[in-house]
Amino acid sequence: MKRFLSFRTLFLFFTLLSFWNCDYLQDRITPSDSKSLGDQIKDYIISAYFAEQNHALYRFSTVIPNLQPQNLSPLYFQDPYFQRDNSKAKIVFIHGWDFAERQTDPPTDFNRKVANLLGTWNQGLAFTTDNATPPSSYTGSVYDNFEIYVFTYRTSDYIEVNGRRFIDSLNAAFNSSDKVVVVAHSMGGLVSRAAIQHANNTENVIDHIVSLGTPYYGSPYSSPQYTGDLTAIGTIIKFMTDTPGGQGLAYTNGISAGVDPISPTIVDGTNQAFNFFLETIIANTSKDSITTVYAGNMGAGNCGGTDHAATYQAACTVITNGNPVFASSDGIVPLASGLLNSRAGTEHTVSDMDHSQMSFRNEGGTGGGLTKVKTHFDNVFNEVFTIVSGL
């Protein structure tokens, strides 16, 4: 599809050119109330412009089979229109929470965007090129069967705003005749759900969402009402709750009309955990039938499993000993939350799987962990094959 520059984009571009000095730009990324009205208007124009430069859709492109995660580099990520094959279905990976950036940071360049997405998908993308031991439904690798895309965004910004950015990016790259399946980890599933419910979803380009460890009812770690010993991971939690995106992950009990209550509930005195944004997108059931959910369950007795990275061992210990007790989770997302409280079209519980492993990563670094995440990848992409075959 052709792309063009709108009048607004051109206006912003020439306005920025008039500023010229990069020091001036950096000084004005965050507007200040003490400046003149003229300076504040300039600041807000710059802020609005740069806020839209932190997300991108790329085509994952390679001629090399059986890649290893450490071999992936920016060279493998191209414009989404690069060497398109319209006869193939499109798989779009979207990552979850990124601890590295805030929405007020200066814009990310291409290399930083690629580093962000590889932080989640390096192993998964490498698996897509495996033609030696592909999932059982495939002749050749996953990459040979589908076109692979990745979407990256600044996760500390508002989830609903990132949902709009996601659907706008997909609308620009695809149309309703394309077969598009989104594979989303963690917050990426919420961004995908926000995208598919957004008013800009006029082309219905998303045919199916497969979520991996998505906190549909939120996570207790983002909830001010949750009481647990957060000493081991307190810095991470503070960063999340201090950002709009992190606040959007706050746990919710399901107390709105049209939202099934979830168990256990988080209550601080008379204050129930309530997340208006999550309850709003949960209440909209129109796309549940095209949503497949996978949720991990480390189990209360397996927090210290050697296959799990230390961060998730600590998180699992906290969540299974806090108030209330979440006996089943992937260390970050309670099982019922990850399963959309049994509301999705298809659901799967993945045993002995932590939050990072849900996105096919082997952060624990063990051989057993690698085998486990490869099995998980194969199961997910055998289902993706079935989904695409039915479109």
Short mmCIF file of C-alpha atoms in Angstrom, two decimals:
data_model
loop_
_atom_site.label_atom_id
_atom_site.label_comp_id
_atom_site.label_asym_id
_atom_site.label_seq_id
_atom_site.Cartn_x
_atom_site.Cartn_y
_atom_site.Cartn_z
CA MET A 1 0.00 0.00 0.00
CA LYS A 2 1.24 3.51 -0.75
CA ARG A 3 2.25 5.84 2.04
CA PHE A 4 2.09 9.63 1.98
CA LEU A 5 2.89 12.58 4.20
CA SER A 6 -0.09 14.32 5.74
CA PHE A 7 -0.24 18.10 6.14
CA ARG A 8 0.20 17.64 9.89
CA THR A 9 3.38 15.62 9.41
CA LEU A 10 4.81 18.17 7.00
CA PHE A 11 3.94 21.00 9.38
CA LEU A 12 5.69 19.27 12.25
CA PHE A 13 8.70 18.44 10.10
CA PHE A 14 9.29 22.03 8.99
CA THR A 15 8.63 23.31 12.49
CA LEU A 16 11.38 21.01 13.77
CA LEU A 17 13.74 22.14 11.03
CA SER A 18 13.31 25.70 12.23
CA PHE A 19 14.63 24.68 15.67
CA TRP A 20 17.83 23.23 14.06
CA ASN A 21 19.88 22.98 17.27
CA CYS A 22 19.77 19.47 18.86
CA ASP A 23 20.53 20.90 22.30
CA TYR A 24 17.43 23.01 21.95
CA LEU A 25 15.39 19.91 21.14
CA GLN A 26 16.70 17.85 24.03
CA ASP A 27 16.12 20.70 26.46
CA ARG A 28 12.50 20.87 25.37
CA ILE A 29 11.48 17.22 25.30
CA THR A 30 9.73 17.74 28.65
CA PRO A 31 7.66 20.96 28.71
CA SER A 32 8.04 23.34 31.65
CA ASP A 33 5.29 25.51 33.10
CA SER A 34 7.79 28.31 33.80
CA LYS A 35 8.36 29.07 30.12
CA SER A 36 6.57 31.58 27.94
CA LEU A 37 3.43 30.52 26.11
CA GLY A 38 5.34 30.48 22.82
CA ASP A 39 8.03 28.21 24.21
CA GLN A 40 5.43 25.90 25.75
CA ILE A 41 3.65 25.58 22.40
CA LYS A 42 6.97 24.68 20.74
CA ASP A 43 7.66 22.15 23.52
CA TYR A 44 4.32 20.44 23.15
CA ILE A 45 4.66 20.24 19.37
CA ILE A 46 8.06 18.60 19.78
CA SER A 47 6.82 16.24 22.50
CA ALA A 48 3.80 15.19 20.43
CA TYR A 49 5.97 14.62 17.37
CA PHE A 50 8.63 12.57 19.13
CA ALA A 51 6.06 10.51 21.03
CA GLU A 52 5.06 9.08 17.67
CA GLN A 53 8.64 8.08 16.75
CA ASN A 54 9.12 5.36 19.37
CA HIS A 55 7.22 2.53 17.71
CA ALA A 56 7.89 0.64 14.50
CA LEU A 57 6.82 -2.38 12.47
CA TYR A 58 9.62 -4.36 10.81
CA ARG A 59 9.83 -7.34 8.52
CA PHE A 60 12.16 -10.06 9.80
CA SER A 61 14.10 -11.11 6.73
CA THR A 62 16.87 -13.67 6.28
CA VAL A 63 18.16 -16.24 3.80
CA ILE A 64 20.08 -18.09 6.50
CA PRO A 65 18.40 -21.12 8.14
CA ASN A 66 18.93 -22.34 11.70
CA LEU A 67 19.99 -18.98 13.12
CA GLN A 68 21.15 -18.70 16.72
CA PRO A 69 19.88 -15.87 18.98
CA GLN A 70 23.34 -14.34 19.36
CA ASN A 71 23.65 -14.03 15.57
CA LEU A 72 20.59 -11.82 15.15
CA SER A 73 21.36 -8.17 14.40
CA PRO A 74 19.68 -5.07 12.93
CA LEU A 75 20.61 -6.38 9.47
CA TYR A 76 17.70 -8.83 9.68
CA PHE A 77 15.01 -6.15 10.20
CA GLN A 78 13.66 -4.37 7.16
CA ASP A 79 10.89 -2.04 6.09
CA PRO A 80 7.56 -3.95 6.27
CA TYR A 81 7.16 -3.59 2.50
CA PHE A 82 10.49 -5.28 1.77
CA GLN A 83 10.15 -8.21 -0.71
CA ARG A 84 6.54 -8.90 0.18
CA ASP A 85 4.93 -12.21 -0.76
CA ASN A 86 1.19 -11.60 -0.62
CA SER A 87 0.45 -15.30 -0.95
CA LYS A 88 1.80 -15.97 2.55
CA ALA A 89 0.08 -15.39 5.88
CA LYS A 90 1.67 -12.80 8.18
CA ILE A 91 2.80 -13.50 11.75
CA VAL A 92 3.33 -10.35 13.83
CA PHE A 93 5.27 -10.64 17.09
CA ILE A 94 4.66 -7.94 19.70
CA HIS A 95 6.67 -7.83 22.92
CA GLY A 96 5.71 -7.01 26.49
CA TRP A 97 7.11 -4.75 29.19
CA ASP A 98 10.51 -3.17 28.58
CA PHE A 99 12.29 -1.92 31.69
CA ALA A 100 14.80 0.17 29.76
CA GLU A 101 12.76 3.16 28.60
CA ARG A 102 10.26 5.71 29.84
CA GLN A 103 7.80 7.55 27.64
CA THR A 104 9.58 10.86 28.39
CA ASP A 105 12.99 9.67 27.16
CA PRO A 106 14.38 11.04 23.88
CA PRO A 107 13.28 9.08 20.80
CA THR A 108 14.77 5.67 20.16
CA ASP A 109 16.79 5.12 17.02
CA PHE A 110 16.59 2.05 14.79
CA ASN A 111 19.31 0.10 16.60
CA ARG A 112 17.67 0.71 19.96
CA LYS A 113 14.28 -0.39 18.64
CA VAL A 114 15.81 -3.63 17.38
CA ALA A 115 17.55 -4.19 20.72
CA ASN A 116 14.22 -3.71 22.49
CA LEU A 117 12.38 -6.29 20.43
CA LEU A 118 15.26 -8.78 20.52
CA GLY A 119 15.17 -8.54 24.31
CA THR A 120 11.98 -10.60 24.08
CA TRP A 121 12.03 -12.36 20.72
CA ASN A 122 15.66 -13.29 19.98
CA GLN A 123 15.12 -16.97 20.75
CA GLY A 124 11.65 -17.08 19.23
CA LEU A 125 12.81 -15.51 15.97
CA ALA A 126 15.74 -17.93 15.85
CA PHE A 127 13.27 -20.81 16.30
CA THR A 128 11.28 -19.60 13.27
CA THR A 129 14.33 -20.28 11.07
CA ASP A 130 14.79 -23.86 12.33
CA ASN A 131 14.31 -26.20 9.38
CA ALA A 132 16.08 -29.12 11.06
CA THR A 133 13.49 -29.68 13.82
CA PRO A 134 10.48 -27.52 12.93
CA PRO A 135 7.07 -27.93 14.62
CA SER A 136 5.38 -31.13 13.46
CA SER A 137 2.76 -29.36 11.30
CA TYR A 138 5.39 -27.75 9.08
CA THR A 139 7.30 -28.74 5.98
CA GLY A 140 10.37 -26.57 6.35
CA SER A 141 10.74 -23.85 8.93
CA VAL A 142 8.04 -21.52 10.28
CA TYR A 143 9.87 -18.75 8.39
CA ASP A 144 9.53 -20.72 5.14
CA ASN A 145 5.76 -20.96 5.60
CA PHE A 146 4.91 -17.45 6.81
CA GLU A 147 6.12 -13.88 6.56
CA ILE A 148 7.43 -12.77 9.95
CA TYR A 149 7.00 -9.24 11.32
CA VAL A 150 7.80 -7.62 14.66
CA PHE A 151 6.30 -4.55 16.31
CA THR A 152 8.14 -2.57 18.98
CA TYR A 153 6.87 0.32 21.08
CA ARG A 154 7.62 2.26 24.26
CA THR A 155 5.86 0.19 26.90
CA SER A 156 5.88 2.84 29.62
CA ASP A 157 3.38 4.90 27.59
CA TYR A 158 -0.39 4.38 27.85
CA ILE A 159 -1.53 0.93 26.69
CA GLU A 160 -4.54 2.29 24.82
CA VAL A 161 -2.33 4.82 22.97
CA ASN A 162 0.07 2.04 21.99
CA GLY A 163 -2.96 0.06 20.83
CA ARG A 164 -3.84 2.88 18.45
CA ARG A 165 -0.25 3.03 17.21
CA PHE A 166 -0.25 -0.74 16.64
CA ILE A 167 -3.46 -0.83 14.63
CA ASP A 168 -2.40 2.23 12.61
CA SER A 169 0.88 0.48 11.74
CA LEU A 170 -0.93 -2.70 10.70
CA ASN A 171 -3.48 -0.75 8.66
CA ALA A 172 -0.64 0.91 6.76
CA ALA A 173 1.13 -2.38 6.01
CA PHE A 174 -1.75 -4.83 5.44
CA ASN A 175 -5.35 -4.99 4.30
CA SER A 176 -8.35 -7.16 5.06
CA SER A 177 -7.39 -9.71 2.39
CA ASP A 178 -4.14 -10.52 4.21
CA LYS A 179 -4.13 -13.29 6.80
CA VAL A 180 -2.61 -11.76 9.94
CA VAL A 181 -2.02 -13.56 13.24
CA VAL A 182 -0.55 -11.63 16.16
CA VAL A 183 1.66 -13.51 18.65
CA ALA A 184 1.81 -11.33 21.75
CA HIS A 185 3.77 -11.62 24.98
CA SER A 186 2.57 -10.09 28.25
CA MET A 187 1.58 -6.42 27.83
CA GLY A 188 1.70 -6.98 24.07
CA GLY A 189 -1.53 -8.95 24.40
CA LEU A 190 -3.22 -5.96 26.05
CA VAL A 191 -1.90 -3.63 23.33
CA SER A 192 -3.26 -6.08 20.74
CA ARG A 193 -6.64 -6.23 22.45
CA ALA A 194 -6.74 -2.42 22.64
CA ALA A 195 -5.79 -2.29 18.94
CA ILE A 196 -8.49 -4.69 17.78
CA GLN A 197 -11.13 -2.76 19.76
CA HIS A 198 -9.91 0.68 18.64
CA ALA A 199 -12.04 2.89 16.41
CA ASN A 200 -9.15 2.96 13.91
CA ASN A 201 -9.55 -0.79 13.32
CA THR A 202 -11.55 -0.15 10.19
CA GLU A 203 -9.88 -2.79 8.02
CA ASN A 204 -10.10 -5.73 10.44
CA VAL A 205 -6.55 -6.67 9.53
CA ILE A 206 -6.01 -8.80 12.66
CA ASP A 207 -7.50 -12.23 12.10
CA HIS A 208 -6.38 -13.80 15.37
CA ILE A 209 -4.46 -12.99 18.56
CA VAL A 210 -2.37 -15.62 20.34
CA SER A 211 -1.31 -14.27 23.73
CA LEU A 212 1.48 -15.63 25.92
CA GLY A 213 1.33 -14.69 29.60
CA THR A 214 -0.85 -11.62 29.07
CA PRO A 215 -2.22 -10.07 32.30
CA TYR A 216 -5.80 -9.55 31.12
CA TYR A 217 -6.90 -8.85 34.71
CA GLY A 218 -3.56 -7.25 35.49
CA SER A 219 -0.74 -8.23 37.81
CA PRO A 220 -0.64 -7.69 41.59
CA TYR A 221 2.83 -6.19 41.21
CA SER A 222 1.34 -3.08 39.62
CA SER A 223 -1.40 -2.74 42.24
CA PRO A 224 -1.07 -0.35 45.21
CA GLN A 225 -3.48 -2.50 47.21
CA TYR A 226 -1.25 -5.58 47.04
CA THR A 227 0.72 -6.41 50.17
CA GLY A 228 3.71 -8.66 49.66
CA ASP A 229 7.38 -8.58 50.58
CA LEU A 230 8.68 -6.80 47.50
CA THR A 231 12.23 -6.35 48.81
CA ALA A 232 13.80 -8.55 46.14
CA ILE A 233 12.09 -6.83 43.21
CA GLY A 234 11.03 -3.49 44.69
CA THR A 235 13.03 -1.33 42.26
CA ILE A 236 11.35 -2.98 39.27
CA ILE A 237 7.91 -2.56 40.79
CA LYS A 238 8.47 1.12 41.58
CA PHE A 239 9.50 1.76 37.99
CA MET A 240 6.32 0.09 36.71
CA THR A 241 3.90 1.88 39.03
CA ASP A 242 5.50 5.26 38.26
CA THR A 243 4.67 5.05 34.54
CA PRO A 244 1.35 5.22 32.66
CA GLY A 245 1.97 1.87 30.98
CA GLY A 246 2.85 0.18 34.26
CA GLN A 247 -0.22 1.61 35.95
CA GLY A 248 -2.29 0.13 33.13
CA LEU A 249 -1.13 -3.33 34.28
CA ALA A 250 -2.63 -2.93 37.76
CA TYR A 251 -4.70 -5.89 38.96
CA THR A 252 -8.48 -5.60 38.81
CA ASN A 253 -11.05 -7.68 40.67
CA GLY A 254 -13.71 -7.64 37.95
CA ILE A 255 -16.37 -5.47 39.56
CA SER A 256 -17.84 -3.68 36.53
CA ALA A 257 -20.99 -4.62 34.67
CA GLY A 258 -20.22 -7.26 32.06
CA VAL A 259 -16.93 -8.28 33.71
CA ASP A 260 -16.77 -11.63 35.50
CA PRO A 261 -15.20 -11.34 38.98
CA ILE A 262 -11.84 -13.06 39.35
CA SER A 263 -10.37 -14.98 42.26
CA PRO A 264 -8.51 -14.22 44.41
CA THR A 265 -9.46 -10.59 44.91
CA ILE A 266 -7.12 -7.90 46.17
CA VAL A 267 -8.66 -5.72 48.88
CA ASP A 268 -6.98 -3.11 51.06
CA GLY A 269 -9.46 -2.37 53.83
CA THR A 270 -12.56 -1.38 51.89
CA ASN A 271 -10.64 -0.53 48.70
CA GLN A 272 -10.94 -3.15 46.00
CA ALA A 273 -8.36 -3.44 43.25
CA PHE A 274 -9.93 -1.73 40.25
CA ASN A 275 -8.42 -0.91 36.85
CA PHE A 276 -10.90 1.01 34.73
CA PHE A 277 -8.95 0.53 31.50
CA LEU A 278 -8.64 -3.26 31.87
CA GLU A 279 -12.26 -3.67 32.92
CA THR A 280 -13.32 -1.70 29.86
CA ILE A 281 -11.46 -3.90 27.38
CA ILE A 282 -12.47 -7.08 29.26
CA ALA A 283 -16.14 -6.08 29.07
CA ASN A 284 -15.91 -5.89 25.27
CA THR A 285 -16.30 -9.56 24.33
CA SER A 286 -16.62 -9.08 20.58
CA LYS A 287 -13.14 -10.45 19.79
CA ASP A 288 -12.90 -13.19 22.43
CA SER A 289 -13.65 -15.90 19.86
CA ILE A 290 -10.53 -14.99 17.85
CA THR A 291 -8.30 -14.89 20.94
CA THR A 292 -6.20 -17.88 21.99
CA VAL A 293 -4.51 -17.59 25.38
CA TYR A 294 -1.51 -19.37 26.89
CA ALA A 295 -0.77 -18.87 30.58
CA GLY A 296 2.21 -20.16 32.54
CA ASN A 297 2.07 -21.89 35.91
CA MET A 298 5.30 -22.25 37.86
CA GLY A 299 3.36 -23.74 40.77
CA ALA A 300 3.90 -22.83 44.40
CA GLY A 301 6.34 -25.69 44.91
CA ASN A 302 8.60 -24.88 41.96
CA CYS A 303 9.65 -21.27 42.53
CA GLY A 304 13.26 -22.33 42.87
CA GLY A 305 13.44 -24.47 39.74
CA THR A 306 16.90 -24.20 38.18
CA ASP A 307 15.39 -23.59 34.73
CA HIS A 308 13.95 -20.29 35.96
CA ALA A 309 15.93 -17.04 36.02
CA ALA A 310 16.59 -15.57 39.47
CA THR A 311 14.17 -12.67 38.89
CA TYR A 312 11.25 -15.02 38.33
CA GLN A 313 12.23 -17.32 41.19
CA ALA A 314 12.07 -14.28 43.49
CA ALA A 315 8.81 -13.03 41.97
CA CYS A 316 7.21 -16.47 42.31
CA THR A 317 8.23 -16.64 45.98
CA VAL A 318 6.63 -13.23 46.63
CA ILE A 319 3.36 -13.92 44.84
CA THR A 320 2.86 -17.28 46.55
CA ASN A 321 3.42 -15.79 50.00
CA GLY A 322 1.75 -12.39 49.72
CA ASN A 323 -1.74 -11.23 50.64
CA PRO A 324 -3.70 -12.62 48.95
CA VAL A 325 -1.85 -15.79 47.92
CA PHE A 326 -1.63 -16.46 44.19
CA ALA A 327 -0.78 -20.16 44.21
CA SER A 328 -0.74 -20.46 40.41
CA SER A 329 1.17 -17.99 38.26
CA ASP A 330 4.15 -17.57 35.96
CA GLY A 331 5.79 -15.49 38.68
CA ILE A 332 4.35 -12.23 37.35
CA VAL A 333 0.87 -12.96 35.97
CA PRO A 334 -1.68 -14.98 37.99
CA LEU A 335 -2.96 -17.99 36.07
CA ALA A 336 -6.60 -16.87 35.98
CA SER A 337 -5.55 -13.43 34.69
CA GLY A 338 -3.44 -14.98 31.93
CA LEU A 339 -6.36 -17.20 30.91
CA LEU A 340 -8.72 -14.20 30.61
CA ASN A 341 -10.66 -15.76 33.47
CA SER A 342 -11.67 -18.64 31.14
CA ARG A 343 -13.32 -16.30 28.65
CA ALA A 344 -11.12 -16.77 25.56
CA GLY A 345 -12.00 -18.80 22.52
CA THR A 346 -9.21 -21.29 23.30
CA GLU A 347 -7.04 -21.51 26.41
CA HIS A 348 -3.91 -23.42 27.42
CA THR A 349 -2.10 -23.72 30.75
CA VAL A 350 1.64 -24.34 30.36
CA SER A 351 3.08 -26.11 33.40
CA ASP A 352 6.42 -25.19 35.01
CA MET A 353 6.75 -22.10 32.82
CA ASP A 354 7.85 -18.67 34.05
CA HIS A 355 6.96 -15.32 32.51
CA SER A 356 10.04 -15.00 30.31
CA GLN A 357 9.78 -18.60 29.13
CA MET A 358 6.27 -17.87 27.89
CA SER A 359 7.93 -15.81 25.11
CA PHE A 360 10.30 -18.73 24.29
CA ARG A 361 13.26 -17.20 26.15
CA ASN A 362 15.67 -19.34 28.13
CA GLU A 363 16.85 -16.76 30.66
CA GLY A 364 17.76 -19.49 33.14
CA GLY A 365 20.41 -20.60 30.66
CA THR A 366 20.07 -24.35 31.20
CA GLY A 367 19.84 -27.06 28.58
CA GLY A 368 16.61 -28.28 30.14
CA GLY A 369 15.18 -24.78 29.90
CA LEU A 370 16.03 -24.55 26.21
CA THR A 371 14.29 -27.86 25.54
CA LYS A 372 11.26 -26.65 27.46
CA VAL A 373 10.87 -23.38 25.58
CA LYS A 374 11.40 -25.12 22.22
CA THR A 375 8.58 -27.53 23.06
CA HIS A 376 6.41 -24.54 24.01
CA PHE A 377 7.29 -22.80 20.73
CA ASP A 378 6.40 -25.92 18.74
CA ASN A 379 3.03 -26.24 20.52
CA VAL A 380 2.16 -22.58 19.94
CA PHE A 381 3.14 -22.62 16.28
CA ASN A 382 1.37 -25.89 15.58
CA GLU A 383 -1.73 -24.07 16.80
CA VAL A 384 -0.88 -21.03 14.70
CA PHE A 385 -0.66 -23.33 11.67
CA THR A 386 -4.15 -24.65 12.45
CA ILE A 387 -5.49 -21.11 12.92
CA VAL A 388 -4.06 -19.90 9.62
CA SER A 389 -5.37 -22.99 7.82
CA GLY A 390 -8.87 -22.10 9.00
CA LEU A 391 -8.78 -18.47 7.81
#
